[in-house]
Short mmCIF file of C-alpha atoms in Angstrom, two decimals:
data_model
loop_
_atom_site.label_atom_id
_atom_site.label_comp_id
_atom_site.label_asym_id
_atom_site.label_seq_id
_atom_site.Cartn_x
_atom_site.Cartn_y
_atom_site.Cartn_z
CA UNK R 1 0.00 0.00 0.00
CA UNK R 2 2.37 2.71 -1.24
CA UNK R 3 1.80 6.27 -0.15
CA UNK R 4 1.46 7.86 -3.56
CA UNK R 5 -1.00 5.38 -4.97
CA UNK R 6 -3.52 4.25 -2.41
CA UNK R 7 -4.93 1.55 -4.66
CA UNK R 8 -1.72 -0.24 -5.51
CA UNK R 9 -0.20 -3.24 -3.81
CA UNK R 10 3.51 -2.97 -3.03
CA UNK R 11 5.17 -1.77 -6.26
CA UNK R 12 7.99 -3.81 -7.81
CA UNK R 13 11.48 -2.91 -6.67
CA UNK R 14 12.81 0.20 -8.41
CA UNK R 15 9.42 1.20 -9.83
CA UNK R 16 9.64 4.92 -10.73
CA UNK R 17 5.93 5.40 -9.90
CA UNK R 18 3.02 5.70 -12.29
CA UNK R 19 3.07 9.51 -12.29
CA UNK R 20 6.82 9.78 -12.97
CA UNK R 21 8.18 10.90 -16.33
CA UNK R 22 10.20 7.68 -16.29
CA UNK R 23 7.04 5.55 -15.91
CA UNK R 24 7.31 2.56 -18.23
CA UNK R 25 10.80 3.60 -19.40
CA UNK R 26 13.07 2.91 -16.43
CA UNK R 27 15.23 -0.20 -16.26
CA UNK R 28 12.99 -1.65 -13.55
CA UNK R 29 10.02 -1.46 -15.93
CA UNK R 30 11.39 -4.19 -18.19
CA UNK R 31 9.11 -7.16 -17.89
CA UNK R 32 6.56 -5.46 -15.67
CA UNK R 33 3.05 -6.46 -16.80
CA UNK R 34 1.94 -2.82 -16.57
CA UNK R 35 4.82 -1.43 -18.63
CA UNK R 36 2.69 -0.79 -21.71
CA UNK R 37 0.09 0.99 -19.64
CA UNK R 38 2.65 3.21 -17.91
CA UNK R 39 4.60 4.04 -21.07
CA UNK R 40 1.50 5.03 -23.03
CA UNK R 41 -0.03 8.51 -22.96
CA UNK R 42 -1.60 9.41 -19.61
CA UNK R 43 -5.34 8.69 -19.75
CA UNK R 44 -7.39 11.82 -20.32
CA UNK R 45 -9.47 12.85 -17.32
CA UNK R 46 -13.12 11.84 -17.53
CA UNK R 47 -14.97 14.67 -19.35
CA UNK R 48 -17.76 14.13 -16.84
CA UNK R 49 -15.64 15.86 -14.18
CA UNK R 50 -15.90 19.15 -16.08
CA UNK R 51 -19.61 18.65 -16.75
CA UNK R 52 -20.18 17.94 -13.06
CA UNK R 53 -18.20 21.05 -12.16
CA UNK R 54 -20.61 23.11 -14.29
CA UNK R 55 -23.61 21.41 -12.70
CA UNK R 56 -22.26 21.92 -9.19
CA UNK R 57 -21.76 25.66 -9.66
CA UNK R 58 -25.20 26.20 -8.17
CA UNK R 59 -24.45 23.98 -5.15
CA UNK R 60 -22.85 25.98 -2.36
CA UNK R 61 -21.80 23.30 0.17
CA UNK R 62 -21.10 19.61 -0.31
CA UNK R 63 -20.85 17.29 2.68
CA UNK R 64 -20.00 13.58 2.54
CA UNK R 65 -21.23 11.24 5.27
CA UNK R 66 -18.90 8.25 5.74
CA UNK R 67 -18.44 5.28 8.06
CA UNK R 68 -16.17 2.28 8.32
CA UNK R 69 -18.74 -0.27 9.46
CA UNK R 70 -22.28 -0.82 8.30
CA UNK R 71 -25.23 -0.26 10.63
CA UNK R 72 -23.68 2.50 12.72
CA UNK R 73 -26.29 5.08 11.74
CA UNK R 74 -24.94 6.78 8.63
CA UNK R 75 -28.22 7.06 6.79
CA UNK R 76 -30.08 8.07 9.94
CA UNK R 77 -27.54 10.83 10.42
CA UNK R 78 -27.60 11.97 6.79
CA UNK R 79 -31.38 12.12 6.79
CA UNK R 80 -31.54 14.09 10.01
CA UNK R 81 -28.73 16.40 9.00
CA UNK R 82 -30.91 17.19 5.98
CA UNK R 83 -34.01 17.66 8.16
CA UNK R 84 -32.10 19.87 10.57
CA UNK R 85 -30.60 22.09 7.90
CA UNK R 86 -33.96 22.36 6.14
CA UNK R 87 -35.56 23.92 9.23
CA UNK R 88 -34.15 27.18 7.91
CA UNK R 89 -36.72 27.80 5.20
CA UNK R 90 -34.45 30.15 3.29
CA UNK R 91 -32.01 27.30 2.59
CA UNK R 92 -32.31 24.65 -0.11
CA UNK R 93 -31.12 21.19 0.92
CA UNK R 94 -30.46 18.14 -1.27
CA UNK R 95 -29.74 14.62 -0.08
CA UNK R 96 -28.03 12.15 -2.42
CA UNK R 97 -28.02 8.45 -1.50
CA UNK R 98 -25.02 6.71 -3.10
CA UNK R 99 -25.63 3.38 -1.38
CA UNK R 100 -26.58 1.66 -4.62
CA UNK R 101 -27.14 -1.84 -3.21
CA UNK R 102 -28.82 -0.83 0.04
CA UNK R 103 -30.71 2.41 -0.48
CA UNK R 104 -32.36 3.18 2.89
CA UNK R 105 -32.80 6.93 2.50
CA UNK R 106 -36.22 6.77 0.74
CA UNK R 107 -37.70 4.79 3.66
CA UNK R 108 -36.15 7.02 6.33
CA UNK R 109 -37.40 10.13 4.56
CA UNK R 110 -40.89 8.64 4.16
CA UNK R 111 -40.86 8.72 0.36
CA UNK R 112 -40.50 5.03 -0.46
CA UNK R 113 -42.21 4.05 -3.68
CA UNK R 114 -41.83 7.50 -5.25
CA UNK R 115 -40.57 7.71 -8.80
CA UNK R 116 -38.09 10.02 -10.43
CA UNK R 117 -39.42 12.12 -13.31
CA UNK R 118 -37.54 13.07 -16.40
CA UNK R 119 -37.63 16.71 -17.40
CA UNK R 120 -35.94 18.70 -20.12
CA UNK R 121 -33.07 19.57 -17.83
CA UNK R 122 -32.52 16.10 -16.39
CA UNK R 123 -33.92 13.83 -13.70
CA UNK R 124 -36.06 15.62 -11.14
CA UNK R 125 -35.27 14.68 -7.55
CA UNK R 126 -38.11 13.78 -5.17
CA UNK R 127 -39.19 16.58 -2.82
CA UNK R 128 -39.90 15.83 0.86
CA UNK R 129 -40.55 19.46 1.61
CA UNK R 130 -40.38 22.58 -0.45
CA UNK R 131 -36.71 23.11 0.41
CA UNK R 132 -35.58 19.48 0.78
CA UNK R 133 -35.10 17.10 -2.14
CA UNK R 134 -33.74 13.56 -2.37
CA UNK R 135 -32.16 11.36 -5.02
CA UNK R 136 -31.64 7.62 -4.56
CA UNK R 137 -31.40 4.49 -6.65
CA UNK R 138 -34.40 3.36 -4.61
CA UNK R 139 -36.62 5.58 -6.80
CA UNK R 140 -35.49 3.72 -9.90
CA UNK R 141 -36.33 0.22 -8.63
CA UNK R 142 -39.56 -1.56 -9.34
CA UNK R 143 -40.22 -2.71 -5.78
CA UNK R 144 -38.91 -3.35 -2.26
CA UNK R 145 -37.60 -6.81 -3.19
CA UNK R 146 -35.75 -5.60 -6.25
CA UNK R 147 -31.98 -6.11 -5.82
CA UNK R 148 -29.27 -4.11 -7.54
CA UNK R 149 -26.68 -6.80 -8.28
CA UNK R 150 -24.01 -4.62 -9.82
CA UNK R 151 -20.26 -4.61 -9.78
CA UNK R 152 -18.25 -1.41 -9.35
CA UNK R 153 -18.28 0.09 -12.85
CA UNK R 154 -22.08 0.11 -13.06
CA UNK R 155 -22.36 1.66 -9.60
CA UNK R 156 -19.85 4.33 -10.65
CA UNK R 157 -21.88 5.06 -13.77
CA UNK R 158 -24.97 5.56 -11.64
CA UNK R 159 -23.17 7.95 -9.29
CA UNK R 160 -21.90 9.92 -12.27
CA UNK R 161 -25.46 10.22 -13.55
CA UNK R 162 -26.71 11.32 -10.14
CA UNK R 163 -24.19 14.15 -10.08
CA UNK R 164 -24.36 15.15 -13.72
CA UNK R 165 -27.89 14.38 -14.90
CA UNK R 166 -30.05 15.35 -11.93
CA UNK R 167 -31.73 18.72 -12.10
CA UNK R 168 -30.39 19.89 -8.72
CA UNK R 169 -31.04 23.59 -9.19
CA UNK R 170 -29.91 26.16 -6.61
CA UNK R 171 -28.77 24.24 -3.52
CA UNK R 172 -27.19 25.49 -0.28
CA UNK R 173 -26.24 22.09 1.10
CA UNK R 174 -25.78 18.82 -0.81
CA UNK R 175 -25.45 15.91 1.62
CA UNK R 176 -24.02 12.72 0.14
CA UNK R 177 -24.80 9.53 2.05
CA UNK R 178 -22.40 6.68 1.21
CA UNK R 179 -22.22 2.93 1.77
CA UNK R 180 -19.69 1.69 4.37
CA UNK R 181 -16.07 1.23 3.34
CA UNK R 182 -13.45 2.80 1.11
CA UNK R 183 -14.14 1.45 -2.33
CA UNK R 184 -15.74 2.24 -5.68
CA UNK R 185 -18.50 4.56 -4.50
CA UNK R 186 -16.16 6.64 -2.34
CA UNK R 187 -13.42 6.92 -4.92
CA UNK R 188 -15.94 7.85 -7.59
CA UNK R 189 -17.67 10.53 -5.57
CA UNK R 190 -14.36 12.14 -4.65
CA UNK R 191 -13.08 11.85 -8.20
CA UNK R 192 -16.21 13.21 -9.88
CA UNK R 193 -16.34 16.13 -7.45
CA UNK R 194 -12.58 16.75 -7.67
CA UNK R 195 -13.04 20.04 -9.54
CA UNK R 196 -16.14 21.10 -7.62
CA UNK R 197 -14.78 21.49 -4.06
CA UNK R 198 -16.17 19.29 -1.27
CA UNK R 199 -16.48 21.08 2.09
CA UNK R 200 -15.57 17.89 3.89
CA UNK R 201 -16.61 14.58 5.36
CA UNK R 202 -18.49 13.69 8.53
CA UNK R 203 -17.51 10.24 9.81
CA UNK R 204 -20.00 8.22 11.88
CA UNK R 205 -18.91 5.54 14.33
CA UNK R 206 -20.08 3.56 17.35
CA UNK R 207 -17.96 3.63 20.56
CA UNK R 208 -16.37 0.18 20.51
CA UNK R 209 -12.87 -0.52 19.18
CA UNK R 210 -14.11 -2.92 16.49
CA UNK R 211 -15.88 0.02 14.88
CA UNK R 212 -13.10 2.56 15.54
CA UNK R 213 -10.60 0.32 13.79
CA UNK R 214 -12.51 0.77 10.56
CA UNK R 215 -12.92 4.49 11.19
CA UNK R 216 -9.13 4.90 11.33
CA UNK R 217 -9.01 3.31 7.89
CA UNK R 218 -11.68 5.73 6.74
CA UNK R 219 -9.64 8.65 8.10
CA UNK R 220 -6.58 7.39 6.25
CA UNK R 221 -8.68 7.21 3.12
CA UNK R 222 -9.66 10.88 3.56
CA UNK R 223 -6.03 11.88 3.99
CA UNK R 224 -5.00 9.94 0.91
CA UNK R 225 -7.63 11.48 -1.35
CA UNK R 226 -7.15 14.91 0.33
CA UNK R 227 -10.72 15.08 1.57
CA UNK R 228 -11.04 17.46 4.56
CA UNK R 229 -12.63 15.90 7.67
CA UNK R 230 -15.28 18.08 9.31
CA UNK R 231 -15.37 15.74 12.29
CA UNK R 232 -16.47 12.47 13.85
CA UNK R 233 -19.87 11.66 15.38
CA UNK R 234 -20.08 8.93 18.01
CA UNK R 235 -23.46 7.30 17.62
CA UNK R 236 -25.17 4.73 19.90
CA UNK R 237 -23.16 6.22 22.72
CA UNK R 238 -24.80 4.89 25.88
CA UNK R 239 -28.41 4.05 26.60
CA UNK R 240 -30.56 5.34 29.43
CA UNK R 241 -33.08 2.74 30.57
CA UNK R 242 -36.53 4.33 30.35
CA UNK R 243 -37.59 2.54 33.56
CA UNK R 244 -34.73 2.99 36.03
CA UNK R 245 -32.98 5.91 34.25
CA UNK R 246 -29.57 4.28 34.73
CA UNK R 247 -27.20 4.48 31.78
CA UNK R 248 -25.72 1.32 30.21
CA UNK R 249 -22.93 1.11 27.66
CA UNK R 250 -24.31 -1.31 25.09
CA UNK R 251 -21.29 -0.86 22.82
CA UNK R 252 -18.61 -0.26 25.47
CA UNK R 253 -15.84 2.22 24.55
CA UNK R 254 -13.09 -0.17 25.66
CA UNK R 255 -10.35 1.97 24.14
CA UNK R 256 -11.76 5.36 25.13
CA UNK R 257 -14.28 5.64 22.29
CA UNK R 258 -14.30 8.25 19.56
CA UNK R 259 -13.18 10.92 22.02
CA UNK R 260 -9.78 9.35 22.64
CA UNK R 261 -9.34 8.48 18.97
CA UNK R 262 -10.09 12.07 17.90
CA UNK R 263 -7.60 13.41 20.43
CA UNK R 264 -4.92 11.04 19.20
CA UNK R 265 -5.51 11.84 15.56
CA UNK R 266 -6.19 15.55 16.08
CA UNK R 267 -9.67 15.49 14.55
CA UNK R 268 -12.77 17.22 15.92
CA UNK R 269 -15.35 15.17 17.74
CA UNK R 270 -18.61 16.79 16.68
CA UNK R 271 -20.62 15.09 19.40
CA UNK R 272 -22.01 11.92 20.93
CA UNK R 273 -25.54 10.74 20.27
CA UNK R 274 -27.14 8.39 22.83
CA UNK R 275 -29.28 5.40 21.81
CA UNK R 276 -32.98 6.18 21.89
CA UNK R 277 -35.51 3.56 20.74
CA UNK R 278 -37.60 6.37 19.29
CA UNK R 279 -34.92 7.15 16.69
CA UNK R 280 -35.23 3.78 15.02
CA UNK R 281 -39.01 3.96 15.23
CA UNK R 282 -39.13 7.40 13.59
CA UNK R 283 -36.85 6.19 10.81
CA UNK R 284 -39.06 3.15 10.18
CA UNK R 285 -42.06 5.45 9.90
CA UNK R 286 -40.24 7.88 7.66
CA UNK R 287 -40.56 10.79 10.06
CA UNK R 288 -38.04 13.20 11.50
CA UNK R 289 -37.42 12.44 15.17
CA UNK R 290 -36.73 16.13 15.75
CA UNK R 291 -40.47 16.69 15.62
CA UNK R 292 -41.34 13.33 17.26
CA UNK R 293 -39.08 13.61 20.30
CA UNK R 294 -37.98 17.24 20.66
CA UNK R 295 -37.10 16.72 24.33
CA UNK R 296 -34.80 13.70 23.90
CA UNK R 297 -31.09 14.12 24.69
CA UNK R 298 -30.44 12.57 21.27
CA UNK R 299 -32.29 15.45 19.61
CA UNK R 300 -30.34 18.15 21.41
CA UNK R 301 -27.09 16.35 20.70
CA UNK R 302 -28.02 16.16 17.00
CA UNK R 303 -28.86 19.85 16.93
CA UNK R 304 -25.48 20.78 18.42
CA UNK R 305 -23.71 18.64 15.85
CA UNK R 306 -25.65 20.19 12.98
CA UNK R 307 -24.83 23.66 14.25
CA UNK R 308 -21.13 22.82 14.33
CA UNK R 309 -21.30 21.55 10.76
CA UNK R 310 -23.04 24.77 9.67
CA UNK R 311 -20.37 26.82 11.37
CA UNK R 312 -17.61 24.79 9.74
CA UNK R 313 -19.11 25.22 6.28
CA UNK R 314 -19.77 28.93 6.83
CA UNK R 315 -16.23 29.55 8.01
CA UNK R 316 -14.60 27.64 5.19
CA UNK R 317 -16.86 29.24 2.64
CA UNK R 318 -15.84 32.75 3.66
CA UNK R 319 -12.17 31.75 3.82
CA UNK R 320 -12.42 30.37 0.34
CA UNK R 321 -14.09 33.52 -0.93
CA UNK R 322 -11.30 35.58 0.58
CA UNK R 323 -8.60 33.49 -1.00
CA UNK R 324 -10.40 33.60 -4.35
CA UNK R 325 -10.58 37.38 -4.15
CA UNK R 326 -6.91 37.44 -3.28
CA UNK R 327 -6.15 35.48 -6.43
CA UNK R 328 -8.09 37.73 -8.75
CA UNK O 1 -12.52 -10.20 17.30
CA UNK O 2 -10.56 -13.47 17.48
CA UNK O 3 -7.44 -11.92 19.01
CA UNK O 4 -5.11 -12.77 16.14
CA UNK O 5 -4.76 -9.26 14.70
CA UNK O 6 -0.96 -9.18 14.92
CA UNK O 7 -0.41 -12.52 13.21
CA UNK O 8 0.97 -12.77 9.72
CA UNK O 9 0.20 -15.08 6.85
CA UNK O 10 2.97 -17.43 5.75
CA UNK O 11 3.61 -18.69 2.29
CA UNK O 12 4.30 -22.37 1.73
CA UNK O 13 4.77 -24.45 -1.42
CA UNK O 14 1.09 -25.13 -1.78
CA UNK O 15 -0.14 -21.61 -1.01
CA UNK O 16 -0.96 -19.21 1.83
CA UNK O 17 -1.15 -20.75 5.29
CA UNK O 18 -4.19 -19.46 7.20
CA UNK O 19 -3.84 -18.21 10.78
CA UNK O 20 -4.90 -20.61 13.52
CA UNK O 21 -7.04 -19.14 16.25
CA UNK O 22 -6.57 -21.83 18.90
CA UNK O 23 -3.99 -24.33 20.09
CA UNK O 24 -5.84 -27.33 18.70
CA UNK O 25 -5.94 -25.70 15.26
CA UNK O 26 -9.68 -26.25 15.11
CA UNK O 27 -10.37 -22.80 13.66
CA UNK O 28 -8.29 -21.34 10.86
CA UNK O 29 -8.81 -17.84 9.59
CA UNK O 30 -7.97 -15.75 6.56
CA UNK O 31 -8.45 -12.00 6.29
CA UNK O 32 -6.93 -9.08 4.42
CA UNK O 33 -6.14 -7.70 7.89
CA UNK O 34 -3.19 -10.10 8.00
CA UNK O 35 -1.76 -8.66 4.79
CA UNK O 36 -1.66 -5.01 5.87
CA UNK O 37 1.53 -3.42 7.05
CA UNK O 38 -0.22 -1.30 9.68
CA UNK O 39 -3.63 -2.07 11.20
CA UNK O 40 -4.99 1.36 10.21
CA UNK O 41 -3.97 1.08 6.56
CA UNK O 42 -6.97 1.66 4.34
CA UNK O 43 -7.55 -0.74 1.46
CA UNK O 44 -8.73 1.71 -1.17
CA UNK O 45 -9.52 -0.72 -3.93
CA UNK O 46 -12.12 -0.77 -6.61
CA UNK O 47 -14.04 -3.94 -7.42
CA UNK O 48 -11.63 -5.84 -9.72
CA UNK O 49 -8.82 -5.92 -7.16
CA UNK O 50 -11.19 -7.01 -4.41
CA UNK O 51 -12.50 -9.76 -6.66
CA UNK O 52 -9.01 -11.00 -7.43
CA UNK O 53 -8.18 -11.23 -3.74
CA UNK O 54 -11.39 -13.13 -2.94
CA UNK O 55 -10.59 -15.65 -5.66
CA UNK O 56 -7.09 -16.04 -4.16
CA UNK O 57 -8.51 -16.55 -0.69
CA UNK O 58 -10.61 -19.41 -1.97
CA UNK O 59 -8.16 -21.04 -4.37
CA UNK O 60 -4.69 -20.22 -2.99
CA UNK O 61 -5.12 -20.74 0.76
CA UNK O 62 -4.11 -24.14 2.09
CA UNK O 63 -7.37 -24.69 3.93
CA UNK O 64 -6.76 -28.42 4.36
CA UNK O 65 -9.59 -30.66 5.55
CA UNK O 66 -12.42 -28.51 6.82
CA UNK O 67 -15.87 -29.43 8.05
CA UNK O 68 -17.23 -25.95 7.55
CA UNK O 69 -15.99 -22.83 5.76
CA UNK O 70 -17.76 -19.70 6.98
CA UNK O 71 -17.50 -16.66 4.71
CA UNK O 72 -18.18 -13.28 6.32
CA UNK O 73 -19.18 -10.63 3.76
CA UNK O 74 -19.59 -6.84 3.73
CA UNK O 75 -23.11 -5.38 3.39
CA UNK O 76 -24.70 -5.21 -0.04
CA UNK O 77 -25.10 -7.20 -3.23
CA UNK O 78 -22.07 -6.18 -5.22
CA UNK O 79 -18.55 -7.22 -6.19
CA UNK O 80 -17.63 -9.20 -3.09
CA UNK O 81 -20.90 -11.13 -3.07
CA UNK O 82 -20.95 -11.92 -6.76
CA UNK O 83 -17.30 -13.01 -6.66
CA UNK O 84 -17.73 -15.17 -3.57
CA UNK O 85 -20.74 -16.96 -5.00
CA UNK O 86 -18.98 -17.46 -8.33
CA UNK O 87 -15.76 -18.76 -6.79
CA UNK O 88 -17.55 -21.12 -4.44
CA UNK O 89 -19.98 -22.48 -7.00
CA UNK O 90 -17.75 -25.46 -8.00
CA UNK O 91 -17.64 -26.45 -4.31
CA UNK O 92 -21.45 -26.39 -3.95
CA UNK O 93 -21.94 -24.06 -0.97
CA UNK O 94 -24.56 -25.19 1.55
CA UNK O 95 -26.26 -21.84 1.60
CA UNK O 96 -26.46 -18.39 3.16
CA UNK O 97 -27.38 -17.14 6.61
CA UNK O 98 -28.87 -13.64 6.47
CA UNK O 99 -28.41 -11.39 9.48
CA UNK O 100 -30.69 -8.42 10.09
CA UNK O 101 -31.63 -6.09 12.92
CA UNK O 102 -35.37 -5.85 13.67
CA UNK O 103 -36.19 -2.39 12.33
CA UNK O 104 -37.82 -1.85 8.95
CA UNK O 105 -34.89 0.14 7.55
CA UNK O 106 -32.64 -2.90 7.99
CA UNK O 107 -35.28 -5.39 6.83
CA UNK O 108 -35.55 -3.38 3.62
CA UNK O 109 -31.96 -4.17 2.66
CA UNK O 110 -32.28 -7.84 3.62
CA UNK O 111 -35.27 -8.20 1.29
CA UNK O 112 -32.94 -7.21 -1.54
CA UNK O 113 -30.34 -9.65 -0.24
CA UNK O 114 -32.94 -12.44 -0.42
CA UNK O 115 -33.53 -11.57 -4.06
CA UNK O 116 -29.77 -11.75 -4.61
CA UNK O 117 -29.74 -15.30 -3.19
CA UNK O 118 -32.67 -16.31 -5.37
CA UNK O 119 -31.09 -14.88 -8.51
CA UNK O 120 -27.71 -16.48 -7.90
CA UNK O 121 -29.23 -19.83 -6.93
CA UNK O 122 -27.89 -19.67 -3.37
CA UNK O 123 -30.03 -21.53 -0.86
CA UNK O 124 -31.13 -19.49 2.19
CA UNK O 125 -30.45 -21.50 5.35
CA UNK O 126 -32.32 -18.91 7.36
CA UNK O 127 -32.60 -15.45 8.84
CA UNK O 128 -31.15 -14.31 12.18
CA UNK O 129 -32.52 -11.28 14.02
CA UNK O 130 -29.63 -9.58 15.81
CA UNK O 131 -29.71 -6.68 18.34
CA UNK O 132 -33.15 -7.88 19.29
CA UNK O 133 -33.98 -6.20 22.58
CA UNK O 134 -31.79 -5.08 25.45
CA UNK O 135 -32.32 -6.16 29.04
CA UNK O 136 -31.24 -3.42 31.45
CA UNK O 137 -28.67 -4.96 33.79
CA UNK O 138 -29.99 -2.81 36.65
CA UNK O 139 -33.75 -3.26 36.58
CA UNK O 140 -34.14 -6.13 34.06
CA UNK O 141 -36.55 -4.10 31.96
CA UNK O 142 -36.32 -5.13 28.28
CA UNK O 143 -36.20 -2.26 25.77
CA UNK O 144 -36.52 -2.99 22.07
CA UNK O 145 -33.97 -0.47 20.91
CA UNK O 146 -34.32 -1.33 17.26
CA UNK O 147 -37.93 -2.54 17.41
CA UNK O 148 -38.76 -6.26 17.53
CA UNK O 149 -39.93 -9.15 15.39
CA UNK O 150 -38.93 -7.79 11.99
CA UNK O 151 -36.64 -10.71 11.19
CA UNK O 152 -39.25 -13.34 12.01
CA UNK O 153 -41.90 -11.54 10.02
CA UNK O 154 -39.57 -11.25 7.03
CA UNK O 155 -38.75 -14.97 7.21
CA UNK O 156 -42.45 -15.83 7.19
CA UNK O 157 -43.16 -13.40 4.38
CA UNK O 158 -40.30 -14.81 2.28
CA UNK O 159 -40.99 -18.45 3.16
CA UNK O 160 -37.51 -19.13 4.56
CA UNK O 161 -36.57 -20.56 8.00
CA UNK O 162 -36.23 -18.20 10.94
CA UNK O 163 -33.21 -19.24 12.99
CA UNK O 164 -33.74 -17.07 16.05
CA UNK O 165 -33.14 -13.76 17.82
CA UNK O 166 -29.92 -12.60 19.48
CA UNK O 167 -30.39 -9.92 22.14
CA UNK O 168 -28.07 -6.93 22.53
CA UNK O 169 -25.53 -7.93 25.14
CA UNK O 170 -22.71 -5.64 26.32
CA UNK O 171 -20.82 -8.76 27.50
CA UNK O 172 -20.80 -10.08 23.94
CA UNK O 173 -19.47 -6.78 22.58
CA UNK O 174 -16.90 -6.59 25.34
CA UNK O 175 -15.70 -10.12 24.75
CA UNK O 176 -15.33 -9.49 21.01
CA UNK O 177 -13.40 -6.30 21.71
CA UNK O 178 -10.93 -8.25 23.79
CA UNK O 179 -10.89 -11.21 21.45
CA UNK O 180 -12.02 -13.63 24.12
CA UNK O 181 -14.02 -16.80 23.62
CA UNK O 182 -17.53 -15.71 24.51
CA UNK O 183 -18.93 -19.22 24.56
CA UNK O 184 -16.33 -20.37 27.11
CA UNK O 185 -16.43 -17.30 29.33
CA UNK O 186 -20.02 -16.13 29.45
CA UNK O 187 -22.20 -19.25 29.44
CA UNK O 188 -24.75 -17.42 31.60
CA UNK O 189 -25.14 -14.44 29.27
CA UNK O 190 -28.51 -14.02 27.57
CA UNK O 191 -26.93 -14.05 24.13
CA UNK O 192 -25.30 -17.43 24.74
CA UNK O 193 -28.34 -19.75 24.54
CA UNK O 194 -29.57 -17.72 21.56
CA UNK O 195 -26.33 -18.20 19.64
CA UNK O 196 -26.09 -21.88 20.61
CA UNK O 197 -29.66 -22.47 19.42
CA UNK O 198 -28.96 -20.81 16.08
CA UNK O 199 -25.73 -22.78 15.58
CA UNK O 200 -27.60 -26.03 16.28
CA UNK O 201 -30.31 -25.12 13.80
CA UNK O 202 -27.73 -24.38 11.13
CA UNK O 203 -26.10 -27.76 11.77
CA UNK O 204 -29.45 -29.54 11.59
CA UNK O 205 -30.51 -27.80 8.43
CA UNK O 206 -27.25 -28.37 6.61
CA UNK O 207 -26.57 -31.95 7.68
CA UNK O 208 -26.96 -34.45 4.82
CA UNK O 209 -30.11 -35.93 6.38
CA UNK O 210 -31.64 -32.54 7.05
CA UNK O 211 -31.28 -31.01 3.61
#
């Protein structure tokens, strides 16, 4: 796993590197199965990147939601980040579900079974509220049992279409929910948005070491692809029994949880969200738990986290403006 | 989870030697975790490289004589799943165990997984409902954190066996964190009989007489 090329296995001894001028021409390249590939002209960048850049000019902020493990609450977070941001009626929010094989966003947002319409300017996303729209592969399937059995390239093609061919319009925040891991979907999103500026990534984890291990990999992924990290959210962090009000650690933070990890890696911890059975219930019913359980500690924790994300985006946006003005 | 994270894989004439978890060499294990230089290294690979590694794990590891090979997969119905099913097809896999949590959001994805099994001709041994209720250690009140009964209902709806529920159990999480043998150390835990029951059902349903 060489530093300069995250995807490559250990390169052969003396390899000049794929981006070197000597690529394919050095002595060490003799007999390498990739010599022809390296010696040939560098592949042209995908023209879609430029098209997506044009499309994304009307999208102010882009936030990726990532996790190492599955089932830690990524989609729940993405959906409620969207709900929370959309409470400001002057802002336009879009939520893009890039989990092609397990699209849960339509159910959580209460718009399962909706269809995407084609208009002159592209696919129209599905609107949950006037200022909140959603795009997911779930809208393109014929039913809840329909499986998307696709390998990487087809998933990448779909993600490209979502970014390029959807009629997003004027958007303040685009939230991109991803599947767990560091593979095709993540590389594609980062690559397709490489000219469009991503504000950063929010990484969701649970407190136990098994989950944190994968989060460290996710953080390394962000560093490698130069994706800024807005911060980490520790989800399912403790549970208060509704009967005796005593807190239990269902997923014990045996190594200090996300807090310790963030300290060690110098990353912000955006907050901890406790387990509340009402969260899962609200998601199953496709409702926002902000309105269902406004008094829950989970709700206030979520609100704090969302505020910190807004502040981060606002700050970086003004910094960027300043530096752009400086350049002109 | 099995406390072998620092072990390395050795190469022998006939292939990669898997890592043995216990003294008696009754469980052998293969994972990409053994091939990383540092435990936090990210494997940023697209599908084709992942597929190649899965094929190697099945064909180039000196598994020896095994009674059971258990393949743990990531979520979804994509590269890893297609490649695993394809590579194992010549060996006639017994079938798949589907794990879900009780809430509808999770059931939704497992419905698609069932379709994957049907389309690829993989028999479904059954469905397990995990994280099914949490008994407060202080007052013994059971809270269904992620709802309840979704797995059983799905099994009935899909006409496949329901293998059982596993409750949320901090002792189980703790023991996995420390890589201890849960079955040896926590025989009194509520998750223990549940797991034992499910294992027995899988044995029954996959034994030559049972199938």
